[in-house]
Amino acid sequence: MKVLVTDKKGDEHEIEFTEGDSLASTIFYSPISVEIQPFAICFFNCSCRTCHVHIEDSYVDRLPHREENEELMLYTATHVEQNSRLSCQIRMTKEMDGMKVAIQEDW
């Protein structure tokens, strides 16, 4: 299964994922990790916003709702849209195969 990730430069990358992993860890441990730093500097603990992504609109409703901690972190973020999420809070499922996400410049 794969997710399509647009990096901060606008380049798209196809990244394989394992069901159950977080979207942030999928991106962090991929070949593009060095190119996208800083990213997930809190190491997936929802205490920063460097893993802020925009989710493809057609996939937003397939994701669990934002929890209070994620809402608070996004409240202080830049470039927040209706489809904004912290990728550390998204567990990958087979329904997300082919999903497009765009990493945001948010530090």
Short mmCIF file of N, CA, C and O in Angstrom, two decimals:
data_model
loop_
_atom_site.label_atom_id
_atom_site.label_comp_id
_atom_site.label_asym_id
_atom_site.label_seq_id
_atom_site.Cartn_x
_atom_site.Cartn_y
_atom_site.Cartn_z
N MET A 1 0.85 -1.17 0.00
CA MET A 1 0.00 0.00 0.00
C MET A 1 0.90 1.23 0.00
O MET A 1 1.97 1.22 0.57
N LYS A 2 0.39 2.29 -0.64
CA LYS A 2 1.23 3.47 -0.81
C LYS A 2 0.46 4.75 -0.51
O LYS A 2 -0.75 4.81 -0.67
N VAL A 3 1.20 5.75 -0.10
CA VAL A 3 0.68 7.09 0.09
C VAL A 3 1.55 8.01 -0.77
O VAL A 3 2.74 7.76 -0.95
N LEU A 4 0.93 9.04 -1.34
CA LEU A 4 1.65 9.99 -2.17
C LEU A 4 1.89 11.26 -1.35
O LEU A 4 0.94 11.92 -0.93
N VAL A 5 3.15 11.58 -1.13
CA VAL A 5 3.53 12.68 -0.24
C VAL A 5 4.19 13.78 -1.05
O VAL A 5 5.18 13.55 -1.75
N THR A 6 3.63 14.98 -0.94
CA THR A 6 4.25 16.16 -1.55
C THR A 6 5.10 16.83 -0.49
O THR A 6 4.61 17.19 0.59
N ASP A 7 6.40 16.96 -0.78
CA ASP A 7 7.31 17.55 0.20
C ASP A 7 7.20 19.07 0.20
O ASP A 7 6.40 19.65 -0.53
N LYS A 8 8.00 19.73 1.02
CA LYS A 8 7.94 21.18 1.18
C LYS A 8 8.39 21.94 -0.07
O LYS A 8 8.11 23.12 -0.21
N LYS A 9 9.07 21.25 -0.98
CA LYS A 9 9.51 21.87 -2.23
C LYS A 9 8.48 21.69 -3.34
O LYS A 9 8.64 22.23 -4.42
N GLY A 10 7.45 20.87 -3.09
CA GLY A 10 6.42 20.63 -4.09
C GLY A 10 6.62 19.36 -4.90
O GLY A 10 5.87 19.09 -5.82
N ASP A 11 7.64 18.58 -4.55
CA ASP A 11 7.91 17.31 -5.26
C ASP A 11 7.08 16.19 -4.64
O ASP A 11 6.98 16.09 -3.42
N GLU A 12 6.49 15.34 -5.48
CA GLU A 12 5.67 14.24 -4.99
C GLU A 12 6.47 12.95 -4.93
O GLU A 12 7.25 12.66 -5.83
N HIS A 13 6.26 12.20 -3.84
CA HIS A 13 6.97 10.94 -3.61
C HIS A 13 5.96 9.86 -3.28
O HIS A 13 5.03 10.09 -2.51
N GLU A 14 6.16 8.68 -3.84
CA GLU A 14 5.32 7.54 -3.52
C GLU A 14 6.01 6.74 -2.42
O GLU A 14 7.15 6.31 -2.59
N ILE A 15 5.33 6.58 -1.29
CA ILE A 15 5.93 5.93 -0.13
C ILE A 15 5.06 4.76 0.30
O ILE A 15 3.84 4.92 0.46
N GLU A 16 5.68 3.61 0.48
CA GLU A 16 4.94 2.44 0.96
C GLU A 16 4.67 2.58 2.45
O GLU A 16 5.46 3.16 3.18
N PHE A 17 3.50 2.05 2.88
CA PHE A 17 3.19 2.09 4.31
C PHE A 17 2.70 0.74 4.79
O PHE A 17 2.26 -0.09 4.01
N THR A 18 2.81 0.57 6.10
CA THR A 18 2.32 -0.64 6.77
C THR A 18 1.09 -0.26 7.57
O THR A 18 1.11 0.74 8.31
N GLU A 19 0.05 -1.03 7.43
CA GLU A 19 -1.18 -0.78 8.18
C GLU A 19 -0.87 -0.75 9.68
O GLU A 19 -0.13 -1.58 10.20
N GLY A 20 -1.41 0.25 10.36
CA GLY A 20 -1.19 0.41 11.80
C GLY A 20 -0.11 1.40 12.17
O GLY A 20 -0.10 1.93 13.28
N ASP A 21 0.83 1.66 11.26
CA ASP A 21 1.86 2.68 11.51
C ASP A 21 1.22 4.06 11.41
O ASP A 21 0.22 4.25 10.73
N SER A 22 1.82 5.04 12.06
CA SER A 22 1.31 6.41 11.90
C SER A 22 1.79 6.95 10.55
O SER A 22 2.82 6.52 10.02
N LEU A 23 1.03 7.90 10.04
CA LEU A 23 1.45 8.56 8.80
C LEU A 23 2.79 9.26 9.01
O LEU A 23 3.67 9.21 8.15
N ALA A 24 2.98 9.88 10.18
CA ALA A 24 4.25 10.57 10.46
C ALA A 24 5.43 9.61 10.44
O ALA A 24 6.47 9.91 9.86
N SER A 25 5.28 8.45 11.06
CA SER A 25 6.40 7.50 11.07
C SER A 25 6.65 6.94 9.68
O SER A 25 7.80 6.69 9.30
N THR A 26 5.59 6.77 8.91
CA THR A 26 5.75 6.32 7.53
C THR A 26 6.61 7.30 6.74
O THR A 26 7.53 6.90 6.03
N ILE A 27 6.34 8.58 6.91
CA ILE A 27 7.10 9.61 6.21
C ILE A 27 8.51 9.73 6.79
O ILE A 27 9.50 9.78 6.07
N PHE A 28 8.59 9.75 8.12
CA PHE A 28 9.87 9.95 8.81
C PHE A 28 10.89 8.86 8.45
O PHE A 28 12.08 9.15 8.29
N TYR A 29 10.45 7.63 8.35
CA TYR A 29 11.37 6.52 8.07
C TYR A 29 11.47 6.19 6.58
O TYR A 29 12.01 5.16 6.21
N SER A 30 11.01 7.08 5.74
CA SER A 30 11.08 6.88 4.29
C SER A 30 12.37 7.49 3.73
O SER A 30 13.07 8.22 4.43
N PRO A 31 12.64 7.23 2.45
CA PRO A 31 13.85 7.81 1.84
C PRO A 31 13.86 9.34 1.78
O PRO A 31 14.92 9.93 1.62
N ILE A 32 12.70 10.00 1.94
CA ILE A 32 12.69 11.47 1.86
C ILE A 32 12.93 12.14 3.21
O ILE A 32 12.95 13.36 3.31
N SER A 33 13.13 11.37 4.26
CA SER A 33 13.24 11.91 5.62
C SER A 33 14.24 13.05 5.74
O SER A 33 13.96 14.07 6.35
N VAL A 34 15.41 12.90 5.19
CA VAL A 34 16.45 13.92 5.32
C VAL A 34 16.03 15.21 4.63
O VAL A 34 16.29 16.30 5.13
N GLU A 35 15.33 15.10 3.52
CA GLU A 35 14.94 16.26 2.73
C GLU A 35 13.87 17.11 3.40
O GLU A 35 13.71 18.28 3.05
N ILE A 36 13.10 16.56 4.32
CA ILE A 36 11.93 17.26 4.86
C ILE A 36 12.12 17.79 6.27
O ILE A 36 11.18 18.29 6.87
N GLN A 37 13.32 17.69 6.81
CA GLN A 37 13.56 18.14 8.19
C GLN A 37 13.46 19.65 8.27
O GLN A 37 13.80 20.34 7.33
N PRO A 38 12.95 20.21 9.38
CA PRO A 38 12.50 19.50 10.57
C PRO A 38 11.13 18.87 10.36
O PRO A 38 10.24 19.47 9.77
N PHE A 39 10.97 17.66 10.83
CA PHE A 39 9.71 16.92 10.72
C PHE A 39 9.60 16.00 11.92
O PHE A 39 10.53 15.27 12.24
N ALA A 40 8.45 16.04 12.59
CA ALA A 40 8.15 15.17 13.74
C ALA A 40 9.23 15.26 14.82
O ALA A 40 9.69 14.26 15.34
N ILE A 41 9.60 16.48 15.16
CA ILE A 41 10.68 16.65 16.13
C ILE A 41 10.30 16.19 17.54
O ILE A 41 11.17 15.97 18.37
N CYS A 42 9.00 16.03 17.81
CA CYS A 42 8.57 15.50 19.11
C CYS A 42 8.50 13.98 19.09
O CYS A 42 8.10 13.37 20.07
N PHE A 43 8.92 13.40 17.99
CA PHE A 43 8.95 11.95 17.79
C PHE A 43 7.57 11.33 18.00
O PHE A 43 7.39 10.40 18.77
N PHE A 44 6.57 11.91 17.31
CA PHE A 44 5.22 11.36 17.17
C PHE A 44 4.38 11.47 18.44
O PHE A 44 3.47 10.68 18.66
N ASN A 45 4.64 12.47 19.29
CA ASN A 45 3.92 12.60 20.55
C ASN A 45 2.90 13.73 20.58
O ASN A 45 2.44 14.11 21.66
N CYS A 46 2.57 14.29 19.45
CA CYS A 46 1.56 15.36 19.35
C CYS A 46 1.91 16.53 20.27
O CYS A 46 1.05 17.10 20.91
N SER A 47 3.19 16.87 20.31
CA SER A 47 3.59 18.01 21.13
C SER A 47 4.38 19.04 20.34
O SER A 47 5.02 19.92 20.91
N CYS A 48 4.36 18.91 19.04
CA CYS A 48 4.88 19.94 18.14
C CYS A 48 3.93 19.97 16.94
O CYS A 48 2.92 19.28 16.96
N ARG A 49 4.24 20.70 15.95
CA ARG A 49 3.38 20.69 14.76
C ARG A 49 4.19 20.54 13.48
O ARG A 49 3.75 20.90 12.41
N THR A 50 5.38 20.00 13.61
CA THR A 50 6.24 19.87 12.44
C THR A 50 5.81 18.73 11.52
O THR A 50 6.35 18.61 10.42
N CYS A 51 4.85 17.92 11.93
CA CYS A 51 4.34 16.87 11.05
C CYS A 51 3.00 17.27 10.44
O CYS A 51 2.24 16.43 9.95
N HIS A 52 2.71 18.58 10.45
CA HIS A 52 1.46 19.12 9.89
C HIS A 52 1.39 18.81 8.39
O HIS A 52 2.31 19.10 7.65
N VAL A 53 0.28 18.22 7.99
CA VAL A 53 0.04 17.91 6.58
C VAL A 53 -1.36 18.35 6.18
O VAL A 53 -2.24 18.51 7.03
N HIS A 54 -1.55 18.54 4.87
CA HIS A 54 -2.87 18.71 4.30
C HIS A 54 -3.22 17.38 3.65
O HIS A 54 -2.43 16.83 2.88
N ILE A 55 -4.40 16.87 3.98
CA ILE A 55 -4.89 15.59 3.48
C ILE A 55 -5.76 15.83 2.25
O ILE A 55 -6.57 16.77 2.22
N GLU A 56 -5.62 14.98 1.25
CA GLU A 56 -6.47 15.05 0.07
C GLU A 56 -7.94 15.03 0.52
O GLU A 56 -8.34 14.20 1.34
N ASP A 57 -8.73 15.98 -0.02
CA ASP A 57 -10.11 16.16 0.44
C ASP A 57 -10.94 14.88 0.43
O ASP A 57 -11.72 14.65 1.35
N SER A 58 -10.77 14.05 -0.57
CA SER A 58 -11.59 12.84 -0.67
C SER A 58 -11.28 11.81 0.42
O SER A 58 -12.02 10.85 0.61
N TYR A 59 -10.20 12.01 1.17
CA TYR A 59 -9.82 11.09 2.25
C TYR A 59 -10.11 11.63 3.65
O TYR A 59 -10.06 10.88 4.62
N VAL A 60 -10.42 12.90 3.76
CA VAL A 60 -10.60 13.53 5.08
C VAL A 60 -11.65 12.80 5.91
O VAL A 60 -11.46 12.55 7.10
N ASP A 61 -12.77 12.47 5.31
CA ASP A 61 -13.86 11.81 6.05
C ASP A 61 -13.53 10.37 6.43
O ASP A 61 -14.24 9.79 7.25
N ARG A 62 -12.51 9.79 5.88
CA ARG A 62 -12.11 8.43 6.22
C ARG A 62 -11.23 8.38 7.48
O ARG A 62 -10.97 7.31 8.00
N LEU A 63 -10.79 9.54 7.92
CA LEU A 63 -9.88 9.62 9.06
C LEU A 63 -10.67 9.82 10.35
O LEU A 63 -11.77 10.39 10.34
N PRO A 64 -10.12 9.38 11.48
CA PRO A 64 -10.77 9.68 12.76
C PRO A 64 -10.76 11.19 12.99
O PRO A 64 -9.91 11.91 12.45
N HIS A 65 -11.71 11.67 13.77
CA HIS A 65 -11.77 13.10 14.07
C HIS A 65 -10.56 13.52 14.88
O HIS A 65 -9.96 12.73 15.59
N ARG A 66 -10.24 14.80 14.77
CA ARG A 66 -9.15 15.36 15.58
C ARG A 66 -9.52 15.29 17.06
O ARG A 66 -10.63 15.64 17.43
N GLU A 67 -8.56 14.91 17.87
CA GLU A 67 -8.76 14.93 19.32
C GLU A 67 -8.33 16.30 19.84
O GLU A 67 -7.72 17.10 19.12
N GLU A 68 -8.65 16.59 21.10
CA GLU A 68 -8.42 17.90 21.67
C GLU A 68 -6.95 18.35 21.58
O GLU A 68 -6.68 19.50 21.21
N ASN A 69 -6.01 17.48 21.88
CA ASN A 69 -4.60 17.85 21.84
C ASN A 69 -4.17 18.26 20.43
O ASN A 69 -3.44 19.23 20.24
N GLU A 70 -4.62 17.51 19.43
CA GLU A 70 -4.30 17.85 18.04
C GLU A 70 -4.92 19.19 17.67
O GLU A 70 -4.28 20.03 17.02
N GLU A 71 -6.17 19.42 18.09
CA GLU A 71 -6.83 20.70 17.82
C GLU A 71 -6.03 21.86 18.42
O GLU A 71 -5.85 22.89 17.78
N LEU A 72 -5.56 21.68 19.64
CA LEU A 72 -4.78 22.74 20.30
C LEU A 72 -3.48 23.03 19.56
O LEU A 72 -3.09 24.19 19.41
N MET A 73 -2.81 21.98 19.11
CA MET A 73 -1.56 22.18 18.37
C MET A 73 -1.84 22.88 17.04
O MET A 73 -1.10 23.78 16.64
N LEU A 74 -2.88 22.49 16.35
CA LEU A 74 -3.21 23.12 15.06
C LEU A 74 -3.68 24.56 15.24
O LEU A 74 -3.50 25.39 14.35
N TYR A 75 -4.24 24.87 16.39
CA TYR A 75 -4.69 26.23 16.67
C TYR A 75 -3.53 27.22 16.58
O TYR A 75 -3.71 28.37 16.19
N THR A 76 -2.33 26.77 16.90
CA THR A 76 -1.15 27.64 16.86
C THR A 76 -0.33 27.47 15.59
O THR A 76 0.74 28.05 15.46
N ALA A 77 -0.82 26.67 14.67
CA ALA A 77 -0.07 26.39 13.44
C ALA A 77 -0.36 27.43 12.36
O ALA A 77 -1.33 28.18 12.43
N THR A 78 0.50 27.44 11.36
CA THR A 78 0.26 28.27 10.18
C THR A 78 -0.26 27.39 9.06
O THR A 78 -0.13 26.17 9.10
N HIS A 79 -0.86 27.99 8.07
CA HIS A 79 -1.37 27.28 6.88
C HIS A 79 -2.44 26.24 7.24
O HIS A 79 -2.54 25.21 6.60
N VAL A 80 -3.23 26.51 8.27
CA VAL A 80 -4.26 25.55 8.69
C VAL A 80 -5.47 25.66 7.77
O VAL A 80 -5.96 26.75 7.49
N GLU A 81 -5.91 24.51 7.31
CA GLU A 81 -7.10 24.39 6.46
C GLU A 81 -8.02 23.35 7.07
O GLU A 81 -7.65 22.67 8.03
N GLN A 82 -9.20 23.18 6.50
CA GLN A 82 -10.13 22.15 6.98
C GLN A 82 -9.51 20.76 6.90
O GLN A 82 -9.85 19.89 7.69
N ASN A 83 -8.61 20.56 5.95
CA ASN A 83 -7.99 19.25 5.76
C ASN A 83 -6.64 19.12 6.46
O ASN A 83 -5.88 18.20 6.20
N SER A 84 -6.34 20.04 7.38
CA SER A 84 -5.08 20.00 8.13
C SER A 84 -5.14 18.91 9.20
O SER A 84 -6.14 18.76 9.90
N ARG A 85 -4.05 18.17 9.31
CA ARG A 85 -3.91 17.16 10.37
C ARG A 85 -2.46 17.09 10.81
O ARG A 85 -1.55 17.45 10.05
N LEU A 86 -2.25 16.63 12.02
CA LEU A 86 -0.91 16.27 12.46
C LEU A 86 -0.75 14.80 12.10
O LEU A 86 -1.52 13.95 12.56
N SER A 87 0.20 14.51 11.26
CA SER A 87 0.31 13.15 10.71
C SER A 87 0.66 12.11 11.78
O SER A 87 0.41 10.92 11.58
N CYS A 88 1.15 12.55 12.94
CA CYS A 88 1.43 11.60 14.02
C CYS A 88 0.14 11.04 14.62
O CYS A 88 0.17 10.03 15.32
N GLN A 89 -0.98 11.68 14.35
CA GLN A 89 -2.26 11.27 14.92
C GLN A 89 -3.09 10.40 13.98
O GLN A 89 -4.22 10.03 14.29
N ILE A 90 -2.52 10.06 12.84
CA ILE A 90 -3.24 9.25 11.85
C ILE A 90 -2.60 7.87 11.75
O ILE A 90 -1.43 7.74 11.40
N ARG A 91 -3.37 6.85 12.08
CA ARG A 91 -2.94 5.45 11.92
C ARG A 91 -3.35 5.00 10.53
O ARG A 91 -4.50 5.13 10.13
N MET A 92 -2.40 4.44 9.81
CA MET A 92 -2.63 4.05 8.43
C MET A 92 -3.50 2.78 8.35
O MET A 92 -3.30 1.84 9.12
N THR A 93 -4.45 2.81 7.43
CA THR A 93 -5.32 1.67 7.16
C THR A 93 -5.33 1.41 5.66
O THR A 93 -4.93 2.27 4.86
N LYS A 94 -5.83 0.26 5.26
CA LYS A 94 -5.86 -0.06 3.82
C LYS A 94 -6.75 0.91 3.06
O LYS A 94 -6.55 1.12 1.86
N GLU A 95 -7.71 1.56 3.75
CA GLU A 95 -8.57 2.54 3.09
C GLU A 95 -7.81 3.79 2.68
O GLU A 95 -8.30 4.60 1.90
N MET A 96 -6.60 3.96 3.18
CA MET A 96 -5.78 5.13 2.86
C MET A 96 -4.83 4.88 1.71
O MET A 96 -4.07 5.77 1.33
N ASP A 97 -4.88 3.70 1.14
CA ASP A 97 -4.02 3.38 -0.01
C ASP A 97 -4.29 4.38 -1.13
O ASP A 97 -5.44 4.58 -1.53
N GLY A 98 -3.24 5.04 -1.60
CA GLY A 98 -3.36 6.02 -2.68
C GLY A 98 -3.63 7.44 -2.21
O GLY A 98 -3.69 8.36 -3.03
N MET A 99 -3.78 7.65 -0.91
CA MET A 99 -4.06 8.98 -0.37
C MET A 99 -2.90 9.94 -0.68
O MET A 99 -1.74 9.56 -0.63
N LYS A 100 -3.26 11.19 -0.98
CA LYS A 100 -2.26 12.23 -1.20
C LYS A 100 -2.23 13.16 0.01
O LYS A 100 -3.28 13.55 0.53
N VAL A 101 -1.01 13.47 0.45
CA VAL A 101 -0.83 14.42 1.55
C VAL A 101 0.27 15.39 1.16
O VAL A 101 1.17 15.05 0.38
N ALA A 102 0.18 16.59 1.69
CA ALA A 102 1.20 17.61 1.42
C ALA A 102 1.75 18.10 2.75
O ALA A 102 1.00 18.57 3.61
N ILE A 103 3.06 17.97 2.93
CA ILE A 103 3.72 18.42 4.15
C ILE A 103 3.74 19.95 4.14
O ILE A 103 4.08 20.57 3.14
N GLN A 104 3.41 20.52 5.30
CA GLN A 104 3.36 21.97 5.42
C GLN A 104 4.61 22.51 6.12
O GLN A 104 5.17 21.85 6.99
N GLU A 105 5.00 23.69 5.74
CA GLU A 105 6.10 24.40 6.39
C GLU A 105 5.49 25.00 7.65
O GLU A 105 4.66 25.89 7.56
N ASP A 106 5.78 24.47 8.81
CA ASP A 106 5.04 24.88 10.00
C ASP A 106 5.87 24.92 11.26
O ASP A 106 5.48 24.44 12.29
N TRP A 107 6.99 25.53 11.21
CA TRP A 107 7.82 25.66 12.40
C TRP A 107 8.30 27.06 12.45
O TRP A 107 8.76 27.64 13.25
#
